[in-house]
Amino acid sequence: MIFQAPMLLWWFVPVAAFIVLLYLLKIRRRTVKVPAVFLFPPITTDVRANALWQRWRFHWLMVLQLLSALLLVTALARPAVKGHGWQGQTVVFVLDASASMKAVDVKPSRFAEGKKRIARWLRDLRFNDQAALILAASEPRVVAPLSSDHARLRKILDKVEATDAPADIATALRLAAALVANRPNAVIVLVSDGSFAPVTDFSPGTAKLVYEAIGKSDRNAGWTVLDAQRKGNQTVLFMVLRNFSRQALKGTVSLFADGRLSTAKELTLPPNGVHGETVSLPPWVRQVAIRWECADDVLLSDDIVHFVGTGQRPLKVLLVGSGNFFLERALALEPECVVDKAPHVPETERGEGSDGRYDVVIFDGTPFTPAKAKAIWLIGVTDGNFVRKVGEVSLPTIVAWEKEHPILRFVDLSAVLIDKGLKVRLSEWAQSLVDAKGTPLVAVGERDGKRWLFIGFNVLESDFPLRVGFPIFVANALRWSVRGKGEEQGFLVKAGSTFSLSVPTLKATLQFPDGRTETLRAPNHFLTLRATEQVGVYNLRAGNLQVQFAVNLLNADESTIAPKQVVTLGARPVAAHSPTESLRDLWWLALLLALLLLAVEWLVFLRWS
């Protein structure tokens, strides 16, 4: 503890001397004659001479008064203790939880060091200061809202963990700015190593923005590229390993096929060097892991990449007809779709089954022929079973449609103009999705494992292909037609990415690389996955669908772990600096103790008087 005005402590000397002097002074009594002294026994005990001074005697009242005087003088001297945190009425800590924060150049890790610093700063806050904690991950979240309960915030801080994915620092800072908006004396503290892209679309408002840098070393090499191509019955992997440090790194590259070591070789990467690797895999290999091992490498998240397949199996579509530019263009927008065109169904693909080489066969204005496919589309034609033609309708007007059906999601049909349509009757296992006056215009059905889609007009005789909803309609129809049947061995995903899958059930079970499982909802059989913040192989199960996918970091920004002392936040450079030393006033505590002692002194006086 220090005193900001130590010279005022000397005032205790005259004040203490005055209090002691009062106890040395003797009370001067008035002489009164009485007939007898036995009526006043207490008074007769004091038979000393009536002098001005008396001998000093110990008295508890004097001790209490001296202590009270000392505390009052101490309060005037403004006692204080040194603090090392960020002082403010409102403090929001933004903790970077990206992959680079797992680097172990700071023991036990950069992320653990960041948690330790925040915990120390929380202890230095005043009891009425409010604090909050935001975890900056791929999807930033407020893990502890603004509160003056610092002990609870420290408990929450102990439980948070870093991820293997990049962090969305910009969104995390905008969350922090929203928390402290219109609050006086607010501080936003970003705890990070600076391994992120410049943040330009952010403003702290009236809050003070502080950047606390963590990290010491740049020693890291990691995988930045992983690509796969099929050549015949083999899969060829292409990988790139890059040294992000200013010194050479020597290590070993090992390839594991289905969990067994296949090859290993030593490799020396020059400073900022790049090494490419090409590997051919036999057709029976399902999973591959390529690992970089180096004693000097301080980041593990980018030292391994996993491969479990080339992605979704291409959807093979046969378009039967004379040609339709708009439909062909909409199908070409789907990257996994391979379209063949023919005037009629090949002899080898004719039949009633669903085991043909095509996933979808589209009859665009061409008479129907039974085809062995998983799904059949009838555009402007009927088959006599699923739908039966009973006439034609001129200028049909759409009066209703099932907006919640997966095929019609985000598709607006309210103003579609149609020149001519078919008047049909549906089978009992068909469902109408779009209705005009007197006839259904779009219907779906499923029978014997085959899906059917009927469009009761020639799209070229309408303005539907000119509307933004047409390619969305085609994409939705493709996903519905082959739902749960498009995945092969698996696919690759970058850590932190969000992607969607069509699944056969309304719920799915996801198993993470560390073995834990989570049940996910799939509304309308459409599953959106956001939990990809851990590097490794995931297993997804939904009904009879089982698929694996690999999550890899493959991010040069995260692998560049050299700590940055200056980062761009809000279109301006912000330099890293540690919290300055501050003083916490304790005069109020000394004054409170002095008042308490005076109250005790008053109680003692009442008892002895």
XYZ file of N, CA and C in Angstrom, residues 122-307:
558
model
N -9.540 -9.491 -13.833
C -10.828 -9.507 -13.145
C -10.652 -9.285 -11.646
N -9.593 -9.834 -11.075
C -9.357 -9.639 -9.637
C -9.028 -8.185 -9.314
N -8.517 -7.428 -10.296
C -8.152 -6.032 -10.051
C -9.305 -5.070 -10.279
N -10.452 -5.566 -10.763
C -11.590 -4.673 -10.971
C -12.220 -4.279 -9.642
N -12.830 -3.106 -9.616
C -13.585 -2.696 -8.436
C -14.833 -3.564 -8.306
N -15.348 -3.665 -7.092
C -16.451 -4.598 -6.845
C -17.705 -4.224 -7.631
N -17.874 -2.926 -7.969
C -19.072 -2.511 -8.696
C -18.836 -2.373 -10.199
N -17.618 -2.671 -10.688
C -17.355 -2.637 -12.127
C -18.032 -3.822 -12.802
N -18.577 -3.581 -13.984
C -19.207 -4.649 -14.748
C -18.249 -5.180 -15.805
N -18.277 -6.489 -16.018
C -17.395 -7.125 -16.993
C -18.174 -8.183 -17.753
N -17.723 -8.468 -18.979
C -18.325 -9.498 -19.822
C -17.212 -10.213 -20.574
N -17.519 -11.421 -21.067
C -16.545 -12.219 -21.800
C -17.165 -12.700 -23.099
N -16.488 -12.440 -24.234
C -16.909 -12.899 -25.558
C -15.842 -13.844 -26.078
N -16.258 -15.035 -26.497
C -15.345 -16.014 -27.067
C -15.363 -15.856 -28.584
N -14.228 -15.439 -29.151
C -14.126 -15.211 -30.590
C -13.727 -16.512 -31.273
N -14.727 -17.258 -31.740
C -14.499 -18.489 -32.490
C -15.046 -18.294 -33.903
N -15.265 -19.395 -34.637
C -15.837 -19.258 -35.973
C -17.235 -18.655 -35.918
N -17.954 -18.924 -34.823
C -19.226 -18.267 -34.532
C -19.108 -17.632 -33.144
N -18.711 -16.355 -33.055
C -18.503 -15.717 -31.754
C -19.772 -15.745 -30.912
N -19.584 -15.835 -29.607
C -20.733 -15.866 -28.701
C -20.358 -15.198 -27.377
N -21.367 -14.628 -26.746
C -21.196 -14.012 -25.429
C -21.344 -15.124 -24.393
N -20.238 -15.573 -23.833
C -20.288 -16.669 -22.858
C -20.593 -16.165 -21.457
N -20.347 -14.874 -21.192
C -20.676 -14.283 -19.893
C -21.145 -12.853 -20.131
N -22.436 -12.561 -19.921
C -22.936 -11.199 -20.140
C -22.412 -10.239 -19.083
N -22.675 -8.961 -19.285
C -22.205 -7.937 -18.348
C -22.750 -8.193 -16.945
N -21.838 -8.233 -15.992
C -22.216 -8.495 -14.608
C -21.092 -8.020 -13.697
N -21.460 -7.710 -12.474
C -20.460 -7.360 -11.459
C -20.068 -8.572 -10.621
N -20.601 -9.750 -10.975
C -20.241 -10.995 -10.288
C -18.971 -11.547 -10.944
N -17.823 -11.034 -10.509
C -16.553 -11.406 -11.138
C -16.162 -12.845 -10.831
N -16.574 -13.360 -9.688
C -16.253 -14.757 -9.354
C -16.942 -15.708 -10.336
N -18.200 -15.426 -10.684
C -18.908 -16.279 -11.648
C -18.251 -16.198 -13.016
N -17.819 -15.012 -13.403
C -17.160 -14.866 -14.703
C -15.853 -15.650 -14.752
N -15.120 -15.694 -13.640
C -13.879 -16.476 -13.608
C -14.162 -17.965 -13.745
N -15.269 -18.434 -13.171
C -15.628 -19.844 -13.315
C -15.962 -20.177 -14.764
N -16.684 -19.278 -15.434
C -17.002 -19.490 -16.848
C -15.729 -19.457 -17.678
N -14.824 -18.553 -17.332
C -13.556 -18.447 -18.056
C -12.755 -19.738 -17.969
N -12.808 -20.405 -16.844
C -12.060 -21.658 -16.680
C -12.547 -22.752 -17.631
N -13.820 -22.696 -18.050
C -14.412 -23.781 -18.835
C -14.257 -23.601 -20.347
N -13.994 -22.398 -20.837
C -13.930 -22.185 -22.282
C -12.653 -22.812 -22.844
N -12.718 -23.234 -24.112
C -11.596 -23.900 -24.762
C -11.376 -23.319 -26.146
N -10.151 -23.455 -26.626
C -9.815 -23.003 -27.973
C -10.300 -24.023 -29.000
N -10.387 -23.605 -30.260
C -10.860 -24.462 -31.346
C -9.731 -24.682 -32.351
N -10.016 -25.503 -33.352
C -9.082 -25.725 -34.455
C -9.496 -24.943 -35.696
N -10.297 -23.924 -35.530
C -10.855 -23.175 -36.659
C -10.443 -21.710 -36.578
N -10.562 -20.977 -37.692
C -10.311 -19.534 -37.634
C -11.375 -18.846 -36.796
N -11.073 -17.656 -36.318
C -12.008 -16.885 -35.503
C -12.540 -15.706 -36.296
N -13.813 -15.410 -36.090
C -14.434 -14.237 -36.709
C -14.266 -13.063 -35.748
N -13.099 -12.452 -35.801
C -12.777 -11.362 -34.876
C -13.692 -10.162 -35.101
N -14.017 -9.873 -36.357
C -14.853 -8.705 -36.658
C -16.214 -8.811 -35.972
N -16.869 -9.969 -36.087
C -18.174 -10.144 -35.454
C -18.056 -10.090 -33.931
N -16.993 -10.655 -33.386
C -16.795 -10.622 -31.929
C -16.644 -9.190 -31.429
N -15.901 -8.367 -32.162
C -15.728 -6.976 -31.749
C -17.035 -6.197 -31.878
N -17.816 -6.495 -32.916
C -19.108 -5.808 -33.046
C -20.045 -6.202 -31.903
N -19.983 -7.456 -31.474
C -20.765 -7.859 -30.298
C -20.338 -7.073 -29.055
N -19.025 -6.916 -28.896
C -18.515 -6.162 -27.738
C -18.964 -4.715 -27.793
N -18.900 -4.106 -28.979
C -19.330 -2.704 -29.117
C -20.814 -2.555 -28.802
N -21.622 -3.555 -29.176
C -23.051 -3.496 -28.869
C -23.297 -3.609 -27.367
N -22.482 -4.388 -26.661
C -22.661 -4.547 -25.218
C -22.378 -3.257 -24.457
N -21.403 -2.479 -24.920
C -20.990 -1.282 -24.171
C -21.531 -0.006 -24.792
N -22.443 -0.120 -25.748
C -22.983 1.077 -26.403
C -23.631 1.996 -25.369
N -23.297 3.280 -25.444
C -23.858 4.332 -24.578
C -23.495 4.149 -23.102
N -22.461 3.375 -22.826
C -22.002 3.225 -21.438
C -20.756 4.071 -21.226
N -20.724 4.880 -20.190
C -19.546 5.726 -19.963
C -18.356 4.925 -19.470
N -17.166 5.411 -19.788
C -15.928 4.813 -19.279
C -15.862 3.318 -19.544
N -16.135 2.928 -20.812
C -16.128 1.514 -21.196
C -14.828 1.175 -21.918
N -14.398 -0.089 -21.766
C -13.159 -0.564 -22.379
C -13.436 -1.911 -23.052
N -12.959 -2.074 -24.288
C -13.001 -3.347 -25.002
C -11.573 -3.859 -25.111
N -11.317 -5.029 -24.539
C -9.968 -5.599 -24.504
C -9.945 -6.844 -25.395
N -9.182 -6.799 -26.479
C -9.007 -7.943 -27.365
C -7.731 -8.685 -26.967
N -7.879 -9.942 -26.575
C -6.749 -10.777 -26.183
C -6.509 -11.762 -27.323
N -5.421 -11.571 -28.062
C -5.182 -12.361 -29.261
C -3.708 -12.334 -29.603
N -3.326 -13.190 -30.592
C -1.968 -13.157 -31.118
C -1.888 -12.404 -32.438
N -3.038 -11.903 -32.918
C -3.045 -11.115 -34.144
C -3.089 -11.920 -35.424
N -3.291 -13.239 -35.336
C -3.315 -14.084 -36.543
C -4.708 -14.078 -37.162
N -5.092 -12.931 -37.699
C -6.384 -12.812 -38.372
C -6.280 -11.699 -39.410
N -7.219 -11.710 -40.347
C -7.223 -10.705 -41.408
C -7.591 -9.341 -40.831
N -7.159 -8.247 -41.468
C -7.515 -6.913 -40.972
C -9.022 -6.733 -40.851
N -9.434 -6.093 -39.767
C -10.853 -5.833 -39.513
C -11.135 -4.382 -39.895
N -11.984 -4.206 -40.893
C -12.261 -2.850 -41.386
C -13.667 -2.376 -41.051
N -14.641 -3.281 -40.998
C -16.037 -2.897 -40.775
C -16.391 -2.964 -39.293
N -15.742 -2.113 -38.496
C -15.974 -2.118 -37.055
C -15.652 -0.749 -36.484
N -16.442 -0.323 -35.512
C -16.184 0.917 -34.789
C -16.481 0.689 -33.318
N -15.547 1.025 -32.411
C -15.789 0.815 -30.981
C -16.731 1.834 -30.362
N -17.146 2.848 -31.133
C -17.994 3.887 -30.564
C -17.223 4.746 -29.581
N -17.806 4.976 -28.432
C -17.144 5.795 -27.397
C -16.244 4.956 -26.493
N -16.240 3.657 -26.674
C -15.433 2.791 -25.812
C -13.957 2.863 -26.210
N -13.107 2.626 -25.231
C -11.666 2.549 -25.480
C -11.325 1.153 -25.974
N -10.572 1.051 -27.072
C -10.210 -0.231 -27.662
C -8.760 -0.557 -27.323
N -8.538 -1.736 -26.753
C -7.211 -2.155 -26.308
C -6.894 -3.514 -26.931
N -5.664 -3.666 -27.393
C -5.208 -4.943 -27.957
C -4.086 -5.487 -27.094
N -4.307 -6.658 -26.529
C -3.320 -7.333 -25.686
C -2.741 -8.489 -26.478
N -1.460 -8.411 -26.852
C -0.817 -9.413 -27.708
C -0.257 -10.559 -26.868
N -0.387 -11.786 -27.421
C 0.119 -12.988 -26.770
C 0.927 -13.777 -27.784
N 2.046 -14.315 -27.360
C 2.868 -15.138 -28.241
C 4.316 -14.687 -28.259
N 5.212 -15.643 -28.556
C 6.639 -15.338 -28.592
C 7.336 -15.802 -29.866
N 6.843 -16.890 -30.466
C 7.597 -17.548 -31.533
C 6.789 -17.621 -32.817
N 7.502 -17.783 -33.953
C 6.854 -17.992 -35.249
C 7.158 -19.377 -35.809
N 7.712 -20.270 -34.984
C 8.141 -21.577 -35.472
C 6.933 -22.472 -35.742
N 6.566 -22.555 -36.992
C 5.437 -23.399 -37.366
C 5.482 -23.703 -38.853
N 5.174 -24.939 -39.187
C 4.946 -25.356 -40.566
C 3.645 -26.136 -40.586
N 2.829 -25.941 -41.608
C 1.535 -26.598 -41.645
C 1.048 -26.831 -43.057
N 0.065 -27.716 -43.175
C -0.545 -28.017 -44.461
C -1.517 -26.899 -44.833
N -1.390 -26.416 -46.064
C -2.258 -25.333 -46.529
C -3.142 -25.743 -47.697
N -2.833 -26.844 -48.363
C -3.609 -27.291 -49.525
C -3.774 -28.802 -49.447
N -4.981 -29.281 -49.710
C -5.255 -30.707 -49.879
C -6.335 -30.840 -50.942
N -5.992 -31.509 -52.023
C -6.932 -31.684 -53.127
C -6.881 -33.134 -53.587
N -7.983 -33.585 -54.172
C -8.064 -34.977 -54.624
C -8.718 -35.029 -55.990
N -8.203 -35.921 -56.836
C -8.771 -36.154 -58.165
C -8.765 -37.651 -58.449
N -9.780 -38.093 -59.170
C -9.855 -39.502 -59.559
C -9.193 -39.696 -60.922
N -8.378 -40.721 -61.002
C -7.773 -41.137 -62.263
C -7.971 -42.647 -62.391
N -8.956 -43.002 -63.205
C -9.309 -44.404 -63.312
C -9.903 -44.887 -62.013
N -9.364 -45.962 -61.488
C -9.856 -46.491 -60.216
C -9.002 -46.048 -59.041
N -8.141 -45.090 -59.252
C -7.287 -44.567 -58.192
C -7.656 -43.128 -57.863
N -7.278 -42.710 -56.651
C -7.444 -41.328 -56.211
C -6.065 -40.723 -55.997
N -5.848 -39.560 -56.583
C -4.564 -38.871 -56.478
C -4.733 -37.679 -55.534
N -3.927 -37.670 -54.466
C -3.944 -36.577 -53.499
C -2.793 -35.625 -53.781
N -3.105 -34.325 -53.716
C -2.071 -33.294 -53.848
C -2.085 -32.452 -52.589
N -0.912 -32.334 -51.936
C -0.808 -31.622 -50.671
C 0.337 -30.612 -50.726
N 0.193 -29.536 -49.971
C 1.232 -28.513 -49.882
C 1.532 -28.246 -48.412
N 2.814 -28.376 -48.056
C 3.297 -28.085 -46.705
C 4.150 -26.826 -46.765
N 3.868 -25.877 -45.889
C 4.563 -24.584 -45.940
C 5.185 -24.260 -44.594
N 6.423 -23.725 -44.651
C 7.120 -23.262 -43.454
C 6.809 -21.782 -43.259
N 6.191 -21.432 -42.130
C 5.786 -20.050 -41.876
C 6.782 -19.307 -40.990
N 7.906 -19.932 -40.654
C 8.868 -19.302 -39.760
C 10.074 -18.777 -40.538
N 10.906 -18.032 -39.825
C 12.107 -17.445 -40.445
C 13.331 -18.329 -40.242
N 13.112 -19.569 -39.837
C 14.212 -20.499 -39.680
C 13.832 -21.844 -40.295
N 14.828 -22.606 -40.678
C 14.581 -23.911 -41.284
C 14.015 -24.880 -40.240
N 13.103 -25.732 -40.683
C 12.493 -26.723 -39.806
C 12.709 -28.113 -40.400
N 13.141 -29.029 -39.555
C 13.399 -30.400 -39.983
C 12.431 -31.324 -39.269
N 11.746 -32.166 -40.068
C 10.780 -33.072 -39.473
C 10.525 -34.270 -40.359
N 9.425 -34.959 -40.088
C 9.056 -36.180 -40.801
C 7.633 -36.060 -41.313
N 7.436 -36.466 -42.577
C 6.102 -36.537 -43.171
C 5.703 -38.001 -43.233
N 4.578 -38.338 -42.567
C 4.106 -39.724 -42.512
C 2.707 -39.809 -43.098
N 2.466 -40.890 -43.842
C 1.150 -41.119 -44.429
C 0.561 -42.392 -43.837
N -0.659 -42.264 -43.290
C -1.368 -43.388 -42.702
C -2.581 -43.704 -43.568
N -2.685 -44.935 -44.042
C -3.810 -45.381 -44.848
C -4.649 -46.346 -44.022
N -5.915 -45.974 -43.790
C -6.816 -46.779 -42.961
C -6.198 -47.104 -41.613
N -5.510 -46.123 -41.021
C -4.952 -46.259 -39.686
C -3.593 -46.904 -39.615
N -3.032 -47.355 -40.736
C -1.731 -48.008 -40.731
C -0.700 -47.141 -41.441
N 0.516 -47.120 -40.897
C 1.587 -46.335 -41.501
C 1.933 -46.913 -42.872
N 1.856 -46.065 -43.884
C 2.159 -46.504 -45.248
C 3.549 -46.065 -45.678
N 3.849 -44.773 -45.554
C 5.169 -44.245 -45.914
C 5.567 -43.175 -44.913
N 6.888 -42.939 -44.813
C 7.419 -41.878 -43.962
C 8.767 -41.447 -44.522
N 9.009 -40.147 -44.476
C 10.288 -39.641 -44.959
C 10.648 -38.364 -44.217
N 11.963 -38.148 -44.083
C 12.434 -36.922 -43.437
C 12.436 -35.783 -44.448
N 12.191 -34.596 -43.923
C 12.077 -33.426 -44.793
C 12.601 -32.201 -44.056
N 13.373 -31.376 -44.758
C 13.859 -30.110 -44.216
C 13.261 -28.972 -45.032
N 12.514 -28.118 -44.358
C 11.872 -26.980 -45.020
C 12.713 -25.736 -44.783
N 13.142 -25.042 -45.827
C 13.895 -23.797 -45.638
C 12.989 -22.705 -45.082
N 13.560 -21.611 -44.592
C 12.727 -20.514 -44.079
C 11.719 -20.056 -45.127
N 10.430 -19.998 -44.727
C 9.324 -19.602 -45.616
C 9.249 -20.489 -46.859
N 9.734 -21.716 -46.769
C 9.739 -22.637 -47.899
C 8.420 -23.367 -48.063
N 8.204 -23.922 -49.264
C 6.979 -24.644 -49.603
C 7.368 -25.994 -50.187
N 6.655 -27.039 -49.782
C 6.908 -28.388 -50.296
C 5.603 -29.003 -50.762
N 5.558 -29.475 -52.017
C 4.382 -30.138 -52.558
C 4.551 -31.640 -52.564
N 3.459 -32.348 -52.390
C 3.500 -33.798 -52.311
C 2.303 -34.367 -53.078
N 2.548 -35.403 -53.898
C 1.491 -36.086 -54.646
C 1.514 -37.562 -54.298
N 0.334 -38.105 -53.954
C 0.222 -39.495 -53.523
C -0.924 -40.147 -54.280
N -0.676 -41.333 -54.831
C -1.724 -42.115 -55.490
C -2.230 -43.178 -54.521
N -3.542 -43.233 -54.365
C -4.148 -44.160 -53.423
C -4.828 -45.294 -54.175
N -4.654 -46.518 -53.730
C -5.388 -47.633 -54.329
C -6.877 -47.510 -54.028
N -7.722 -48.148 -54.811
C -9.170 -47.952 -54.668
C -9.741 -48.448 -53.359
N -9.044 -49.362 -52.651
C -9.628 -49.909 -51.421
C -9.359 -49.047 -50.186
N -8.558 -48.016 -50.317
C -8.263 -47.148 -49.171
C -9.442 -46.201 -48.930
N -9.942 -46.172 -47.675
C -11.089 -45.321 -47.346
C -10.680 -44.055 -46.597
N -9.683 -44.135 -45.713
C -9.275 -42.968 -44.937
C -7.767 -42.795 -45.023
N -7.345 -41.549 -45.122
C -5.923 -41.227 -45.196
C -5.644 -40.074 -44.234
N -4.530 -40.178 -43.502
C -4.059 -39.093 -42.641
C -2.599 -38.822 -42.974
N -2.274 -37.570 -43.246
C -0.892 -37.175 -43.542
C -0.437 -36.263 -42.402
N 0.624 -36.669 -41.731
C 1.073 -35.975 -40.524
C 2.472 -35.397 -40.718
N 2.662 -34.159 -40.255
C 3.966 -33.506 -40.193
C 4.399 -33.478 -38.733
N 5.568 -34.047 -38.447
C 6.071 -34.117 -37.083
C 7.417 -33.416 -37.000
N 7.486 -32.405 -36.121
C 8.714 -31.616 -35.953
C 8.789 -31.171 -34.506
N 9.935 -31.382 -33.884
C 10.101 -31.034 -32.469
C 10.023 -29.537 -32.242
N 10.418 -28.724 -33.237
C 10.436 -27.270 -33.076
C 9.106 -26.620 -33.439
N 8.175 -27.372 -33.987
C 6.874 -26.835 -34.397
C 6.012 -26.639 -33.156
N 5.439 -25.440 -32.981
C 4.697 -25.123 -31.753
C 3.184 -25.148 -31.947
N 2.705 -25.454 -33.158
C 1.260 -25.515 -33.401
C 0.912 -26.861 -34.020
N -0.012 -27.589 -33.394
C -0.361 -28.934 -33.849
C -1.584 -28.972 -34.757
N -2.436 -27.965 -34.716
C -3.709 -28.016 -35.440
C -3.531 -28.160 -36.944
N -2.455 -27.607 -37.502
C -2.238 -27.672 -38.954
C -1.190 -28.705 -39.335
N -0.791 -29.573 -38.389
C 0.245 -30.573 -38.670
C -0.316 -31.871 -39.244
N -1.638 -31.984 -39.338
C -2.241 -33.207 -39.864
C -3.431 -32.844 -40.740
N -3.586 -33.574 -41.843
C -4.750 -33.430 -42.712
C -5.354 -34.819 -42.926
N -6.673 -34.853 -43.036
C -7.404 -36.103 -43.206
C -8.127 -36.086 -44.549
N -8.258 -37.280 -45.115
C -8.994 -37.443 -46.366
C -9.896 -38.668 -46.238
